[in-house]
């Protein structure tokens, strides 16, 4: 589960960096539109892996929180704006930051 | 001018060889996990590939024997055939991975369907190889691969602490815990393997014969192997450095090809990002061409059949069918949905496992005075060659267990 938390945190951190770059108009338009699908693919894979996991009673709560974070990550990734410079990118970056830090706290607990 | 353009064989071999899909992602993952701590393995791998590239170029020129003719002679028919099958399987897996990587980059540049992009990649490369003469293949892919310089410039622009960077040149264990130690070893071996991928020497030695190098060109052989590999090494160091500066502090473990290009956008913005994608496209196209042609070279050289990119298809029919077949089968594998990075992980470890069977015959032949005369290895060549062969053998034994224990480099 620690490994999944590390990967999930990594995807959220990357999505945060990407969103900040796009918000500042630092990414090419086609890349802005197409890179998120690769992040989503990774996040969906993690969600599937977490859904299949059966945790011991003492880490059941942690698993549920990790699944929630992963679902939130998938949702935010699927709702990203399409154009660079859109002010909603800053909002997305903030959400990714929150997810990353929530997952990181969880990872340290495990 | 021809001498300058002659260096493109080394540049294409090195860029397509060790700045390919596997190396780009693998090196960035290593930088994201261990910062600059694995810089030394890039230096070691570069020294090893220069030594062996020069050796196989020299053997090709003096003995007029490319790598797989040597493999057959030195290992015998049975072990030679096993090596041929393993090497060509490796070439096919790598070719499929590179074609898949091309599809991803074309998708990022155009937004077209990724599988359609993979199909376009196959048709484009097969046409380019079919139409162009060998010299133009190496010039086109070698020189366009230089777009990767954008990664080096981006690294410098980020203002790294050079003293801290230099600490990575000395091997030292900075990791704690069993899992981190295994990961460190896995990435060290992976980077070393990616730099010494067998198809580099298959392609390079065949290229020397394609270009009609003579004994007078032996000096050029040293320069081509040295300059091409040094350039590839500098770019590899830049990839590691970018990941150390941008991914490590943020806890990002790059697990997609599309992530790697993002590093250039941080200092320079969208144009650099597009250049980085084009550079990656050029390098992995070069790698796909090298693996496809190497597959054809290997079989023809092993069975002593007519081969040569500059010959008409009718004159070298088996050779032509084989390289076209490599593209077609590689294309089918990647379009069928197998992840390019999964293929890359397999190819790096599998490549390491069979590596001694390619490099040992080169070393033996290059040191054989009966064949090489006054151009045989001197003492320094022999010492370095054996030293690297021992390292290659140790790494080949450790590669599979490390892959299993780290679940293919899972952090």
Short mmCIF file of C-alpha atoms in Angstrom, two decimals:
data_model
loop_
_atom_site.label_atom_id
_atom_site.label_comp_id
_atom_site.label_asym_id
_atom_site.label_seq_id
_atom_site.Cartn_x
_atom_site.Cartn_y
_atom_site.Cartn_z
CA UNK A 1 0.00 0.00 0.00
CA UNK A 2 2.98 2.27 0.67
CA UNK A 3 4.09 1.77 -2.93
CA UNK A 4 0.62 2.74 -4.21
CA UNK A 5 0.65 5.83 -1.97
CA UNK A 6 4.07 6.83 -3.37
CA UNK A 7 2.82 6.47 -6.94
CA UNK A 8 -0.41 8.32 -6.23
CA UNK A 9 1.51 11.16 -4.58
CA UNK A 10 3.82 11.28 -7.58
CA UNK A 11 0.94 11.56 -10.07
CA UNK A 12 -0.68 14.33 -8.00
CA UNK A 13 2.64 16.21 -7.74
CA UNK A 14 3.20 15.91 -11.48
CA UNK A 15 -0.33 17.06 -12.21
CA UNK A 16 0.26 20.06 -9.94
CA UNK A 17 3.47 21.03 -11.77
CA UNK A 18 1.76 20.54 -15.13
CA UNK A 19 -1.24 22.66 -14.12
CA UNK A 20 1.01 25.48 -12.92
CA UNK A 21 2.96 25.43 -16.20
CA UNK A 22 -0.23 25.53 -18.25
CA UNK A 23 -1.71 28.29 -16.10
CA UNK A 24 1.40 30.34 -16.86
CA UNK A 25 1.13 29.58 -20.61
CA UNK A 26 4.39 27.61 -20.50
CA UNK A 27 3.14 24.45 -22.24
CA UNK A 28 2.42 23.95 -25.94
CA UNK A 29 -1.30 23.77 -26.77
CA UNK A 30 -1.30 20.22 -28.16
CA UNK A 31 0.69 18.99 -25.14
CA UNK A 32 -1.78 20.73 -22.81
CA UNK A 33 -4.64 18.85 -24.42
CA UNK A 34 -3.00 15.44 -24.68
CA UNK A 35 -0.67 14.96 -21.71
CA UNK A 36 -3.55 14.67 -19.17
CA UNK A 37 -4.71 11.41 -20.81
CA UNK A 38 -1.40 9.79 -19.80
CA UNK A 39 -1.76 11.04 -16.23
CA UNK A 40 -5.34 9.78 -16.18
CA UNK A 41 -4.24 6.39 -17.44
CA UNK A 42 -1.78 6.09 -14.55
CA UNK A 43 -4.32 7.33 -12.01
CA UNK A 44 -6.99 4.87 -13.27
CA UNK A 45 -4.48 2.04 -13.00
CA UNK A 46 -3.80 2.99 -9.38
CA UNK A 47 -7.52 3.19 -8.66
CA UNK A 48 -8.04 -0.31 -10.03
CA UNK A 49 -5.15 -1.65 -7.96
CA UNK A 50 -6.46 0.00 -4.80
CA UNK A 51 -9.97 -1.31 -5.45
CA UNK A 52 -8.62 -4.85 -5.67
CA UNK A 53 -6.69 -4.59 -2.38
CA UNK A 54 -7.92 -6.30 0.77
CA UNK A 55 -6.42 -4.62 3.83
CA UNK A 56 -5.80 -5.89 7.35
CA UNK A 57 -8.23 -4.36 9.89
CA UNK A 58 -5.56 -2.01 11.28
CA UNK A 59 -4.94 -0.36 7.88
CA UNK A 60 -8.49 -0.47 6.54
CA UNK A 61 -9.03 3.19 7.36
CA UNK A 62 -5.79 4.17 5.59
CA UNK A 63 -6.81 2.17 2.51
CA UNK A 64 -10.22 3.86 2.43
CA UNK A 65 -8.56 7.30 2.63
CA UNK A 66 -6.13 6.37 -0.11
CA UNK A 67 -9.00 5.20 -2.32
CA UNK A 68 -10.82 8.48 -1.69
CA UNK A 69 -7.72 10.47 -2.62
CA UNK A 70 -7.32 8.39 -5.78
CA UNK A 71 -10.95 8.91 -6.78
CA UNK A 72 -10.58 12.64 -6.21
CA UNK A 73 -7.41 12.67 -8.31
CA UNK A 74 -9.19 10.87 -11.15
CA UNK A 75 -12.11 13.29 -10.95
CA UNK A 76 -9.93 16.42 -11.04
CA UNK A 77 -7.91 14.99 -13.94
CA UNK A 78 -11.06 14.29 -15.93
CA UNK A 79 -12.36 17.84 -15.36
CA UNK A 80 -9.25 19.73 -16.43
CA UNK A 81 -9.80 22.74 -18.72
CA UNK A 82 -8.84 22.27 -22.35
CA UNK A 83 -7.07 25.57 -23.07
CA UNK A 84 -3.91 26.96 -21.51
CA UNK A 85 -4.20 30.24 -19.66
CA UNK A 86 -7.68 29.32 -18.34
CA UNK A 87 -7.85 30.57 -14.71
CA UNK A 88 -9.32 27.20 -13.64
CA UNK A 89 -5.84 25.68 -14.06
CA UNK A 90 -4.79 27.45 -10.84
CA UNK A 91 -7.72 25.87 -9.06
CA UNK A 92 -6.72 22.44 -10.37
CA UNK A 93 -3.14 23.01 -9.26
CA UNK A 94 -4.41 23.79 -5.73
CA UNK A 95 -6.50 20.61 -5.70
CA UNK A 96 -3.56 18.49 -6.86
CA UNK A 97 -1.42 20.10 -4.15
CA UNK A 98 -3.98 19.12 -1.50
CA UNK A 99 -4.23 15.56 -2.81
CA UNK A 100 -0.45 15.21 -2.94
CA UNK A 101 -0.01 16.36 0.65
CA UNK A 102 -2.90 14.27 1.95
CA UNK A 103 -1.40 11.18 0.31
CA UNK A 104 2.07 12.04 1.57
CA UNK A 105 0.78 12.30 5.17
CA UNK A 106 -0.92 8.95 4.74
CA UNK A 107 2.22 7.38 3.29
CA UNK A 108 4.24 8.43 6.33
CA UNK A 109 1.66 6.81 8.60
CA UNK A 110 1.93 3.48 6.80
CA UNK B 1 32.80 18.18 -45.00
CA UNK B 2 32.50 14.44 -45.62
CA UNK B 3 34.66 13.78 -42.54
CA UNK B 4 32.35 15.96 -40.44
CA UNK B 5 29.26 14.25 -41.83
CA UNK B 6 30.98 10.92 -41.20
CA UNK B 7 30.62 11.57 -37.48
CA UNK B 8 26.84 11.27 -37.92
CA UNK B 9 27.22 7.46 -37.78
CA UNK B 10 28.57 7.81 -34.24
CA UNK B 11 25.95 10.42 -33.34
CA UNK B 12 23.06 8.34 -34.66
CA UNK B 13 24.43 5.17 -33.07
CA UNK B 14 24.89 6.87 -29.72
CA UNK B 15 21.72 8.99 -29.70
CA UNK B 16 19.53 6.22 -31.08
CA UNK B 17 21.43 3.74 -28.95
CA UNK B 18 21.57 5.22 -25.53
CA UNK B 19 19.24 8.20 -25.68
CA UNK B 20 16.35 5.97 -26.70
CA UNK B 21 12.96 5.51 -25.05
CA UNK B 22 14.36 3.26 -22.33
CA UNK B 23 17.23 5.50 -21.45
CA UNK B 24 15.14 8.69 -21.41
CA UNK B 25 12.57 7.32 -18.97
CA UNK B 26 14.98 5.14 -16.99
CA UNK B 27 17.53 7.92 -16.46
CA UNK B 28 14.86 10.39 -15.40
CA UNK B 29 13.43 7.85 -12.96
CA UNK B 30 16.93 7.36 -11.51
CA UNK B 31 17.39 11.12 -11.14
CA UNK B 32 13.96 11.46 -9.55
CA UNK B 33 14.83 8.81 -6.96
CA UNK B 34 18.53 9.33 -6.28
CA UNK B 35 19.36 12.83 -7.54
CA UNK B 36 22.87 13.00 -8.99
CA UNK B 37 24.04 9.86 -7.16
CA UNK B 38 24.05 7.71 -10.32
CA UNK B 39 26.00 10.11 -12.51
CA UNK B 40 29.08 7.90 -12.19
CA UNK B 41 27.38 4.97 -13.90
CA UNK B 42 26.78 7.15 -16.99
CA UNK B 43 30.50 7.94 -17.10
CA UNK B 44 31.38 4.27 -16.67
CA UNK B 45 28.87 3.17 -19.32
CA UNK B 46 30.18 5.81 -21.74
CA UNK B 47 33.76 4.62 -21.30
CA UNK B 48 32.64 1.03 -21.89
CA UNK B 49 30.66 1.79 -25.06
CA UNK B 50 33.48 3.94 -26.49
CA UNK B 51 35.98 1.11 -25.93
CA UNK B 52 33.73 -1.52 -27.52
CA UNK B 53 32.35 0.67 -30.30
CA UNK B 54 35.88 1.55 -31.36
CA UNK B 55 36.89 -2.13 -31.17
CA UNK B 56 34.03 -3.41 -33.31
CA UNK B 57 34.54 -0.59 -35.83
CA UNK B 58 38.23 -1.53 -36.05
CA UNK B 59 37.43 -5.23 -36.49
CA UNK B 60 34.87 -4.38 -39.19
CA UNK B 61 37.45 -2.31 -41.07
CA UNK B 62 40.54 -4.53 -40.69
CA UNK B 63 38.99 -8.02 -40.82
CA UNK B 64 35.91 -6.93 -42.84
CA UNK B 65 33.91 -8.86 -40.26
CA UNK B 66 30.80 -7.34 -38.69
CA UNK B 67 29.63 -8.39 -35.22
CA UNK B 68 27.51 -11.43 -36.08
CA UNK B 69 30.13 -12.96 -38.35
CA UNK B 70 32.45 -12.75 -35.34
CA UNK B 71 29.82 -14.21 -33.01
CA UNK B 72 29.42 -17.25 -35.28
CA UNK B 73 33.17 -17.76 -35.57
CA UNK B 74 33.94 -17.31 -31.88
CA UNK B 75 30.93 -18.94 -30.21
CA UNK B 76 30.36 -21.72 -32.73
CA UNK B 77 27.17 -22.48 -34.62
CA UNK B 78 25.01 -23.68 -31.71
CA UNK B 79 25.75 -20.97 -29.11
CA UNK B 80 26.01 -18.45 -31.92
CA UNK B 81 22.50 -19.34 -33.08
CA UNK B 82 21.14 -18.99 -29.55
CA UNK B 83 22.78 -15.55 -29.35
CA UNK B 84 21.33 -14.62 -32.74
CA UNK B 85 17.79 -15.61 -31.71
CA UNK B 86 18.09 -13.82 -28.35
CA UNK B 87 19.59 -10.69 -29.92
CA UNK B 88 16.94 -10.48 -32.59
CA UNK B 89 14.17 -11.03 -30.08
CA UNK B 90 15.69 -8.16 -28.13
CA UNK B 91 15.85 -6.04 -31.28
CA UNK B 92 12.21 -6.78 -32.02
CA UNK B 93 11.02 -5.91 -28.50
CA UNK B 94 13.06 -2.71 -28.52
CA UNK B 95 11.84 -1.79 -32.01
CA UNK B 96 8.22 -2.29 -30.88
CA UNK B 97 8.84 -0.14 -27.79
CA UNK B 98 10.40 2.66 -29.85
CA UNK B 99 7.53 2.58 -32.37
CA UNK B 100 5.08 2.78 -29.46
CA UNK B 101 7.07 5.71 -28.05
CA UNK B 102 6.94 7.46 -31.44
CA UNK B 103 3.17 7.02 -31.43
CA UNK B 104 2.97 8.70 -28.02
CA UNK B 105 5.12 11.66 -29.11
CA UNK B 106 3.18 12.13 -32.38
CA UNK B 107 -0.02 12.01 -30.31
CA UNK B 108 1.36 14.72 -27.99
CA UNK B 109 2.30 16.88 -30.97
CA UNK B 110 -0.90 16.44 -32.98
CA UNK B 111 -3.63 15.06 -30.75
CA UNK B 112 -4.38 12.26 -33.23
CA UNK B 113 -5.39 8.83 -31.99
CA UNK B 114 -2.32 7.14 -30.39
CA UNK B 115 -2.75 3.88 -32.35
CA UNK B 116 -3.13 5.77 -35.60
CA UNK B 117 0.05 7.63 -34.65
CA UNK B 118 1.85 4.30 -34.13
CA UNK B 119 0.69 3.18 -37.57
CA UNK B 120 1.95 6.44 -39.06
CA UNK B 121 5.30 5.88 -37.32
CA UNK B 122 5.66 2.41 -38.89
CA UNK B 123 4.76 3.60 -42.40
CA UNK B 124 6.99 6.67 -42.11
CA UNK B 125 10.05 4.76 -40.94
CA UNK B 126 9.63 1.90 -43.40
CA UNK B 127 9.32 4.43 -46.23
CA UNK B 128 12.28 6.51 -45.03
CA UNK B 129 14.53 3.45 -44.70
CA UNK B 130 13.34 2.13 -48.06
CA UNK B 131 13.99 5.37 -49.90
CA UNK B 132 17.14 6.72 -48.25
CA UNK B 133 20.67 5.45 -48.74
CA UNK B 134 22.54 4.42 -45.58
CA UNK B 135 24.52 7.66 -45.34
CA UNK B 136 21.33 9.73 -45.51
CA UNK B 137 19.61 7.58 -42.91
CA UNK B 138 22.40 8.25 -40.43
CA UNK B 139 22.59 11.94 -41.31
CA UNK B 140 18.83 12.47 -41.07
CA UNK B 141 18.31 10.69 -37.76
CA UNK B 142 21.70 11.55 -36.27
CA UNK B 143 21.46 15.28 -36.93
CA UNK B 144 17.76 15.64 -36.07
CA UNK B 145 18.50 13.87 -32.77
CA UNK B 146 20.64 16.87 -31.89
CA UNK B 147 17.39 18.67 -31.02
CA UNK B 148 17.77 16.84 -27.72
CA UNK B 149 20.36 19.48 -26.87
CA UNK B 150 17.38 21.45 -25.55
CA UNK B 151 17.48 19.18 -22.47
CA UNK B 152 21.12 20.11 -21.83
CA UNK B 153 20.40 23.82 -22.23
CA UNK B 154 17.37 23.52 -19.93
CA UNK B 155 19.52 21.86 -17.27
CA UNK B 156 22.13 24.63 -17.41
CA UNK B 157 19.39 27.30 -17.42
CA UNK B 158 17.98 25.94 -14.17
CA UNK B 159 21.26 26.91 -12.51
CA UNK B 160 22.34 23.66 -10.87
CA UNK B 161 24.80 23.61 -7.98
CA UNK B 162 27.78 22.28 -9.94
CA UNK B 163 29.65 21.13 -6.84
CA UNK B 164 26.66 19.07 -5.72
CA UNK B 165 26.28 17.75 -9.28
CA UNK B 166 29.93 16.67 -9.34
CA UNK B 167 29.52 14.61 -6.17
CA UNK B 168 27.55 12.15 -8.29
CA UNK B 169 30.66 11.36 -10.31
CA UNK B 170 32.06 9.39 -7.39
CA UNK B 171 30.26 6.14 -6.58
CA UNK B 172 29.05 6.13 -3.00
CA UNK B 173 26.16 4.59 -1.16
CA UNK B 174 23.84 7.33 -0.01
CA UNK B 175 20.75 5.15 0.28
CA UNK B 176 19.24 3.68 3.41
CA UNK B 177 17.28 0.49 3.74
CA UNK B 178 17.21 -2.73 1.75
CA UNK B 179 14.56 -1.66 -0.76
CA UNK B 180 16.38 1.58 -1.63
CA UNK B 181 19.66 -0.30 -2.02
CA UNK B 182 18.03 -2.78 -4.41
CA UNK B 183 16.42 0.08 -6.35
CA UNK B 184 19.75 1.90 -6.55
CA UNK B 185 21.43 -1.25 -7.90
CA UNK B 186 18.58 -1.89 -10.35
CA UNK B 187 18.79 1.61 -11.79
CA UNK B 188 22.61 1.51 -11.92
CA UNK B 189 22.49 -1.73 -13.91
CA UNK B 190 19.59 -0.49 -16.03
CA UNK B 191 21.41 2.69 -17.06
CA UNK B 192 24.60 0.73 -17.76
CA UNK B 193 22.65 -1.77 -19.84
CA UNK B 194 20.75 0.89 -21.79
CA UNK B 195 24.06 2.53 -22.71
CA UNK B 196 25.55 -0.72 -23.97
CA UNK B 197 22.53 -2.14 -25.80
CA UNK B 198 23.80 -4.73 -28.27
CA UNK B 199 22.13 -3.18 -31.29
CA UNK B 200 24.49 -0.21 -31.03
CA UNK B 201 27.53 -2.34 -31.90
CA UNK B 202 25.56 -4.41 -34.44
CA UNK B 203 24.56 -1.21 -36.22
CA UNK B 204 27.89 0.56 -35.84
CA UNK B 205 30.05 -2.26 -37.20
CA UNK B 206 27.65 -2.86 -40.09
CA UNK B 207 27.61 0.90 -40.74
CA UNK B 208 31.41 0.97 -40.97
CA UNK B 209 31.22 -1.66 -43.73
CA UNK B 210 28.24 0.06 -45.41
CA UNK B 211 30.34 3.23 -45.55
CA UNK B 212 33.34 1.39 -47.03
CA UNK B 213 35.70 2.46 -44.26
CA UNK B 214 39.30 1.43 -44.85
CA UNK B 215 42.35 1.16 -42.60
CA UNK B 216 42.95 4.86 -43.35
CA UNK B 217 39.69 5.62 -41.55
CA UNK B 218 40.72 4.04 -38.24
CA UNK B 219 41.46 7.48 -36.80
CA UNK B 220 37.98 8.57 -37.80
CA UNK B 221 36.62 5.43 -36.12
CA UNK B 222 38.10 6.58 -32.79
CA UNK B 223 36.69 10.09 -33.25
CA UNK B 224 33.26 8.87 -34.34
CA UNK B 225 32.93 6.45 -31.42
CA UNK B 226 34.29 9.00 -28.95
CA UNK B 227 32.42 12.12 -30.07
CA UNK B 228 29.09 10.37 -30.70
CA UNK B 229 29.15 8.58 -27.35
CA UNK B 230 30.34 11.65 -25.44
CA UNK B 231 27.46 13.64 -26.88
CA UNK B 232 24.99 10.94 -25.93
CA UNK B 233 26.50 10.84 -22.44
CA UNK B 234 26.20 14.59 -21.95
CA UNK B 235 22.53 14.45 -22.92
CA UNK B 236 21.97 11.48 -20.61
CA UNK B 237 23.59 13.42 -17.74
CA UNK B 238 21.31 16.37 -18.54
CA UNK B 239 18.23 14.12 -18.35
CA UNK B 240 19.37 12.78 -14.98
CA UNK B 241 20.13 16.32 -13.80
CA UNK B 242 16.76 17.71 -14.85
CA UNK B 243 14.98 14.96 -12.96
CA UNK B 244 17.21 15.57 -9.92
CA UNK B 245 16.38 19.28 -9.95
CA UNK B 246 12.71 19.20 -10.87
CA UNK B 247 11.25 15.82 -9.92
CA UNK B 248 13.16 14.73 -6.80
CA UNK B 249 12.21 17.76 -4.64
CA UNK B 250 8.55 17.44 -5.67
CA UNK B 251 8.29 13.68 -5.16
CA UNK B 252 7.54 13.03 -8.84
CA UNK B 253 8.46 9.60 -10.23
CA UNK B 254 8.17 9.97 -14.04
CA UNK B 255 6.30 6.93 -15.28
CA UNK B 256 5.33 8.17 -18.74
CA UNK B 257 7.30 9.36 -21.74
CA UNK B 258 5.14 12.49 -21.90
CA UNK B 259 6.33 13.54 -18.44
CA UNK B 260 9.99 13.74 -19.46
CA UNK B 261 9.50 16.52 -22.02
CA UNK B 262 7.80 18.74 -19.43
CA UNK B 263 11.15 19.50 -17.81
CA UNK B 264 12.15 21.80 -20.68
CA UNK B 265 8.98 23.88 -20.31
CA UNK B 266 9.95 24.93 -16.79
CA UNK B 267 12.81 27.24 -17.83
CA UNK B 268 11.83 27.99 -21.44
CA UNK B 269 8.10 27.49 -22.06
CA UNK B 270 6.13 26.02 -24.96
CA UNK B 271 8.65 26.27 -27.81
CA UNK B 272 11.28 24.36 -25.86
CA UNK B 273 8.68 21.77 -24.98
CA UNK B 274 7.87 21.27 -28.67
CA UNK B 275 11.59 21.07 -29.51
CA UNK B 276 12.07 18.50 -26.74
CA UNK B 277 9.24 16.39 -28.17
CA UNK B 278 10.74 16.62 -31.66
CA UNK B 279 14.17 15.69 -30.27
CA UNK B 280 12.72 12.68 -28.47
CA UNK B 281 10.88 11.72 -31.66
CA UNK B 282 14.12 11.90 -33.67
CA UNK B 283 16.09 9.84 -31.15
CA UNK B 284 13.55 7.10 -30.73
CA UNK B 285 12.98 7.01 -34.51
CA UNK B 286 16.73 6.51 -34.85
CA UNK B 287 16.59 3.72 -32.29
CA UNK B 288 13.70 2.04 -34.13
CA UNK B 289 15.67 2.19 -37.39
CA UNK B 290 18.82 0.85 -35.70
CA UNK B 291 16.99 -2.10 -34.17
CA UNK B 292 15.11 -2.95 -37.37
CA UNK B 293 18.23 -2.80 -39.53
CA UNK B 294 20.29 -4.63 -36.88
CA UNK B 295 17.79 -7.49 -36.96
CA UNK B 296 18.37 -7.83 -40.70
CA UNK B 297 22.15 -7.36 -40.48
CA UNK B 298 22.48 -10.03 -37.76
CA UNK B 299 20.72 -12.81 -39.66
CA UNK B 300 22.46 -12.08 -42.96
CA UNK B 301 25.90 -11.82 -41.35
CA UNK B 302 25.38 -15.03 -39.36
CA UNK B 303 24.31 -17.01 -42.45
CA UNK B 304 26.68 -15.19 -44.79
CA UNK B 305 23.88 -13.82 -46.97
CA UNK B 306 24.12 -10.68 -49.08
CA UNK B 307 23.29 -7.58 -47.05
CA UNK B 308 23.54 -3.83 -47.42
CA UNK B 309 21.17 -0.91 -47.25
CA UNK B 310 22.65 0.56 -50.40
CA UNK B 311 21.98 -2.59 -52.41
CA UNK B 312 18.79 -3.04 -54.40
CA UNK B 313 16.08 -5.15 -52.72
CA UNK B 314 16.44 -7.75 -55.50
CA UNK B 315 20.16 -8.13 -54.75
CA UNK B 316 19.64 -8.53 -50.98
CA UNK B 317 16.11 -9.99 -50.72
CA UNK B 318 16.44 -11.68 -47.30
CA UNK B 319 17.97 -8.56 -45.81
CA UNK B 320 15.15 -6.39 -47.18
CA UNK B 321 12.38 -8.75 -46.08
CA UNK B 322 13.90 -8.91 -42.60
CA UNK B 323 14.08 -5.17 -41.89
CA UNK B 324 10.60 -4.63 -43.34
CA UNK B 325 9.41 -7.56 -41.21
CA UNK B 326 10.94 -6.03 -38.07
CA UNK B 327 8.93 -2.85 -38.62
CA UNK B 328 5.72 -4.74 -39.41
CA UNK B 329 5.91 -7.15 -36.45
CA UNK B 330 7.14 -4.37 -34.13
CA UNK B 331 4.23 -2.23 -35.30
CA UNK B 332 1.71 -5.02 -34.67
CA UNK B 333 3.08 -5.52 -31.14
CA UNK B 334 2.82 -1.85 -30.21
CA UNK B 335 -0.55 -1.27 -31.88
CA UNK B 336 -1.94 -4.33 -30.06
CA UNK B 337 -1.79 -2.25 -26.89
CA UNK B 338 1.32 -3.48 -25.07
CA UNK B 339 2.72 -0.55 -23.06
CA UNK B 340 5.99 0.71 -24.60
CA UNK B 341 7.50 1.19 -21.14
CA UNK B 342 6.73 -2.42 -20.21
CA UNK B 343 8.56 -3.53 -23.35
CA UNK B 344 11.45 -1.23 -22.48
CA UNK B 345 11.81 -2.73 -19.00
CA UNK B 346 11.92 -6.21 -20.52
CA UNK B 347 14.40 -5.17 -23.21
CA UNK B 348 16.80 -3.49 -20.78
CA UNK B 349 16.99 -6.49 -18.45
CA UNK B 350 16.94 -9.07 -21.24
CA UNK B 351 19.59 -7.06 -23.10
CA UNK B 352 21.83 -7.06 -20.04
CA UNK B 353 21.43 -10.82 -19.59
CA UNK B 354 22.68 -11.67 -23.07
CA UNK B 355 25.21 -8.87 -23.35
CA UNK B 356 28.38 -10.92 -22.61
CA UNK B 357 27.66 -13.10 -25.66
CA UNK B 358 27.97 -10.06 -27.92
CA UNK B 359 30.91 -8.32 -26.26
CA UNK B 360 33.12 -11.34 -25.56
CA UNK B 361 33.55 -12.29 -29.26
CA UNK B 362 34.36 -8.65 -30.13
CA UNK B 363 37.06 -8.51 -27.46
CA UNK B 364 38.57 -11.85 -28.49
CA UNK B 365 38.68 -10.93 -32.18
CA UNK B 366 39.98 -7.40 -31.62
CA UNK B 367 42.84 -8.84 -29.56
CA UNK B 368 43.70 -11.60 -32.07
CA UNK B 369 46.97 -10.70 -33.82
CA UNK B 370 46.45 -13.38 -36.48
CA UNK B 371 43.33 -11.59 -37.70
CA UNK B 372 44.03 -7.99 -36.78
CA UNK B 373 47.81 -7.87 -37.32
CA UNK B 374 49.30 -4.58 -36.11
CA UNK B 375 45.79 -3.24 -35.52
CA UNK B 376 45.09 -5.74 -32.73
CA UNK B 377 44.25 -4.44 -29.25
CA UNK B 378 47.18 -3.01 -27.35
CA UNK B 379 47.67 -3.71 -23.65
CA UNK B 380 45.47 -0.81 -22.53
CA UNK B 381 42.62 -1.91 -24.84
CA UNK B 382 42.87 -5.45 -23.50
CA UNK B 383 42.87 -4.37 -19.85
CA UNK B 384 39.93 -2.00 -20.34
CA UNK B 385 38.06 -4.51 -22.50
CA UNK B 386 38.39 -7.30 -19.92
CA UNK B 387 37.54 -4.96 -17.06
CA UNK B 388 34.33 -3.87 -18.75
CA UNK B 389 33.51 -7.44 -19.77
CA UNK B 390 33.75 -8.52 -16.13
CA UNK B 391 31.41 -5.65 -15.14
CA UNK B 392 29.02 -6.58 -17.96
CA UNK B 393 29.00 -10.20 -16.82
CA UNK B 394 28.38 -9.32 -13.17
CA UNK B 395 25.57 -6.96 -14.21
CA UNK B 396 24.08 -9.60 -16.51
CA UNK B 397 23.88 -12.06 -13.61
CA UNK B 398 22.34 -9.49 -11.26
CA UNK B 399 19.84 -7.99 -13.73
CA UNK B 400 16.97 -10.48 -13.50
CA UNK B 401 17.00 -10.97 -9.70
CA UNK B 402 17.04 -7.19 -9.24
CA UNK B 403 14.14 -6.78 -11.64
CA UNK B 404 12.10 -9.32 -9.69
CA UNK B 405 13.05 -7.97 -6.25
CA UNK B 406 12.28 -4.34 -7.14
CA UNK B 407 9.20 -5.22 -9.22
CA UNK B 408 10.88 -3.60 -12.23
CA UNK B 409 12.02 -0.50 -10.36
CA UNK B 410 8.89 0.26 -8.37
CA UNK B 411 9.66 3.03 -5.85
#
